Coordinates of C-alpha atoms in Angstrom, one line a residue:
M121 CA 193.9 101.0 77.3
K122 CA 197.0 100.0 75.4
E123 CA 196.8 103.2 73.4
I124 CA 196.5 105.3 76.6
I125 CA 199.6 103.6 78.1
E126 CA 201.5 104.1 74.9
G127 CA 200.5 107.7 75.0
F128 CA 201.9 108.1 78.5
L129 CA 205.2 106.5 77.4
K130 CA 205.4 108.9 74.5
F131 CA 204.7 111.8 76.8
Q132 CA 207.5 110.6 79.2
K133 CA 210.0 110.2 76.4
E134 CA 209.2 113.1 74.2
A135 CA 206.8 115.7 75.7
Y136 CA 208.1 115.8 79.3
P137 CA 211.8 116.5 78.4
Q138 CA 210.6 119.5 76.3
R139 CA 208.8 120.9 79.4
E140 CA 210.9 119.6 82.2
H141 CA 211.6 123.1 83.5
L142 CA 207.9 123.8 83.6
F143 CA 207.0 120.6 85.5
K144 CA 209.8 121.2 88.0
N145 CA 208.4 124.6 88.7
L146 CA 204.9 123.2 89.0
A147 CA 206.0 120.4 91.3
T148 CA 205.5 122.4 94.5
N149 CA 203.0 125.2 93.5
Q150 CA 200.3 126.3 91.1
N151 CA 199.1 129.7 90.1
P152 CA 196.3 129.3 87.6
R153 CA 194.8 132.4 86.1
A154 CA 191.3 131.0 85.6
L155 CA 188.8 128.4 86.7
F156 CA 187.3 126.6 83.8
I157 CA 184.1 124.6 84.3
S158 CA 183.2 122.4 81.3
C159 CA 181.4 119.2 80.4
S160 CA 182.9 115.8 80.8
D161 CA 182.2 115.1 77.1
S162 CA 185.3 113.4 75.6
R163 CA 185.2 115.9 72.7
I164 CA 185.9 118.9 74.9
V165 CA 189.4 119.4 76.1
P166 CA 189.7 122.8 77.8
E167 CA 193.5 123.0 77.6
L168 CA 193.4 122.3 73.9
V169 CA 190.6 124.7 73.1
T170 CA 192.3 127.5 75.1
Q171 CA 195.8 126.5 74.1
R172 CA 197.0 126.6 77.8
E173 CA 199.9 124.8 79.4
P174 CA 199.8 122.7 82.6
G175 CA 199.3 125.0 85.5
D176 CA 197.5 127.7 83.5
I177 CA 193.8 126.8 84.2
F178 CA 192.1 125.0 87.1
V179 CA 189.5 122.7 85.5
I180 CA 186.3 121.2 86.8
R181 CA 184.5 118.8 84.4
N182 CA 181.1 117.1 84.9
A183 CA 178.1 116.0 83.0
G184 CA 176.5 119.2 81.6
N185 CA 179.0 121.7 83.1
I186 CA 176.8 122.1 86.1
V187 CA 177.4 124.1 89.3
P188 CA 174.9 123.2 92.0
S189 CA 173.8 126.2 94.1
Y190 CA 175.6 126.5 97.4
G191 CA 174.0 124.4 100.2
P192 CA 174.6 122.9 103.6
E193 CA 176.2 119.8 102.1
P194 CA 178.6 121.1 99.5
G195 CA 180.0 118.5 97.1
G196 CA 183.1 118.2 95.0
V197 CA 182.1 121.0 92.6
S198 CA 181.4 123.4 95.4
A199 CA 184.7 122.5 97.1
S200 CA 186.7 122.9 93.9
V201 CA 185.1 126.3 93.2
E202 CA 185.8 127.5 96.7
Y203 CA 189.4 126.3 96.6
A204 CA 190.1 127.9 93.2
V205 CA 188.5 131.2 94.2
S206 CA 189.5 131.5 97.8
K207 CA 192.9 129.7 97.9
L208 CA 194.3 130.0 94.4
G209 CA 192.8 133.4 93.7
V210 CA 191.7 132.9 90.1
R211 CA 190.8 136.1 88.4
D212 CA 188.3 134.6 85.9
L213 CA 185.7 131.9 86.1
V214 CA 184.4 130.3 82.8
I215 CA 181.4 128.1 82.5
C216 CA 181.6 126.4 79.1
G217 CA 178.8 124.5 77.4
H218 CA 179.1 122.9 74.0
S219 CA 177.2 121.8 70.9
D220 CA 175.6 118.3 70.8
C221 CA 175.7 118.0 74.6
G222 CA 174.2 114.7 75.6
A223 CA 173.0 116.0 79.0
M224 CA 171.3 119.0 77.5
T225 CA 169.8 116.9 74.7
A226 CA 168.3 114.5 77.3
I227 CA 166.7 117.4 79.1
A228 CA 165.4 119.3 76.0
A229 CA 164.1 116.1 74.4
C230 CA 162.5 114.9 77.6
Q231 CA 164.4 111.6 77.4
C232 CA 163.6 109.0 80.0
L233 CA 166.5 108.7 82.4
D234 CA 165.0 106.2 84.9
H235 CA 167.7 103.7 84.0
M236 CA 170.4 106.3 85.0
P237 CA 169.1 107.6 88.4
A238 CA 172.3 109.3 89.3
V239 CA 172.3 111.2 86.0
K240 CA 168.6 112.1 86.4
H241 CA 169.2 113.5 89.9
W242 CA 172.3 115.5 88.7
L243 CA 170.5 117.1 85.8
R244 CA 167.9 118.5 88.2
Y245 CA 170.4 121.3 88.8
A246 CA 169.5 122.5 85.3
D247 CA 165.8 122.7 86.1
S248 CA 165.6 126.5 85.9
A249 CA 167.2 126.4 82.4
R250 CA 164.8 123.7 81.3
L251 CA 161.7 125.8 82.4
V252 CA 162.9 128.9 80.6
N253 CA 163.7 126.9 77.5
E254 CA 160.3 125.1 77.5
A255 CA 158.6 128.5 77.7
R256 CA 160.2 129.7 74.5
P257 CA 159.2 128.8 70.9
H258 CA 161.7 126.8 68.8
A259 CA 161.7 126.2 65.1
N260 CA 162.8 122.6 65.4
E261 CA 164.4 120.1 67.7
Q262 CA 167.9 121.1 66.8
E263 CA 167.2 124.7 67.8
R264 CA 165.5 123.5 71.0
I265 CA 168.7 121.7 72.1
A266 CA 171.0 124.5 71.1
S267 CA 168.9 126.9 73.1
M268 CA 168.9 124.5 76.1
V269 CA 172.7 124.5 76.0
R270 CA 172.8 128.3 76.2
E271 CA 170.1 128.6 78.8
N272 CA 172.0 126.1 81.0
V273 CA 175.2 128.2 80.8
I274 CA 173.2 131.2 82.0
A275 CA 171.6 129.1 84.8
Q276 CA 174.9 127.8 86.0
L277 CA 176.3 131.4 86.0
A278 CA 173.4 132.2 88.4
N279 CA 174.1 129.1 90.5
V280 CA 177.8 129.8 90.9
Q281 CA 177.0 133.3 92.3
T282 CA 175.3 131.7 95.3
H283 CA 178.7 130.4 96.5
P284 CA 180.0 132.7 99.2
S285 CA 183.6 132.7 97.9
V286 CA 182.4 133.8 94.5
R287 CA 180.1 136.5 95.8
L288 CA 182.9 137.9 97.9
A289 CA 185.3 137.9 95.0
L290 CA 182.8 139.6 92.8
A291 CA 182.0 142.2 95.5
E292 CA 185.7 143.0 95.8
N293 CA 186.2 143.2 92.0
K294 CA 188.6 140.3 92.1
L295 CA 186.7 138.0 89.8
S296 CA 185.0 138.1 86.4
L297 CA 182.5 135.5 85.2
H298 CA 182.3 134.2 81.6
G299 CA 179.7 132.0 79.9
W300 CA 180.8 130.3 76.8
V301 CA 179.3 127.8 74.3
F302 CA 181.9 125.9 72.2
D303 CA 180.8 124.6 68.8
I304 CA 182.5 121.4 68.1
E305 CA 182.1 121.3 64.3
S306 CA 183.3 124.9 63.6
G307 CA 185.7 125.3 66.5
T308 CA 184.0 128.7 67.4
I309 CA 182.9 130.1 70.8
E310 CA 179.9 132.3 71.6
A311 CA 180.2 134.3 74.9
Y312 CA 177.4 135.5 77.1
D313 CA 177.2 139.3 77.4
G314 CA 175.8 140.1 80.8
A315 CA 175.0 143.7 79.7
T316 CA 172.8 142.7 76.7
R317 CA 171.8 139.2 77.8
R318 CA 172.9 137.8 74.5
F319 CA 175.5 135.4 73.2
V320 CA 178.0 137.0 70.8
P321 CA 181.0 135.6 68.9
L322 CA 184.0 135.6 71.2
A323 CA 186.4 136.3 68.4
A324 CA 184.6 139.6 67.6
S325 CA 184.1 140.5 71.3
P326 CA 187.0 139.2 73.3
D327 CA 186.4 141.5 76.2
V328 CA 182.8 140.5 76.9
V329 CA 182.0 139.3 80.4
A330 CA 178.9 137.7 81.9
A331 CA 179.1 139.4 85.3
P332 CA 177.5 141.4 86.6
V333 CA 174.4 139.5 85.5
V334 CA 171.2 141.4 86.1
W335 CA 168.2 139.2 87.1

């Protein structure tokens, strides 16, 4: 905790003065360009990966970068998606998975989660990805986990489209969906191409989008 407090004091003394004008403008309003849904994993920092300043992206983080399908009892993720799309008017929505994801590893490896009932329940929102992944052949355990990460991104892209605010924005051509997988070791990103249903290097295909996704 000492290091965290020291970090804040350094921010207050050094970083804030350099961006004082930015923070004063952000004090009473925000206008993020994109909604970024990523994993809570401590190794994934959306603002660092995308090199964005405060106010540039609206971020949702949770175990497994999951978006529950819209239902009668919407939770925090649903409320945040709705606010970002309907109120803030984000133009892009990114669901970003990552390599060595603990949540996806637990699913792919069928690890017992009885000692973590909340996590076990939460990961049920990735059941469709699990079923697809289990139906496909894999050369080894590492490939099985990597495939699960990708299938989960695709599943969550489907889930987020059940949200009324997202469906309306897509219908009005006001929103684009993106599915990414960030590789921690190499620092590269693969993006889901909704037209070909394949993941491609984002650096080589910066304009690729996931929506419309054909099912």
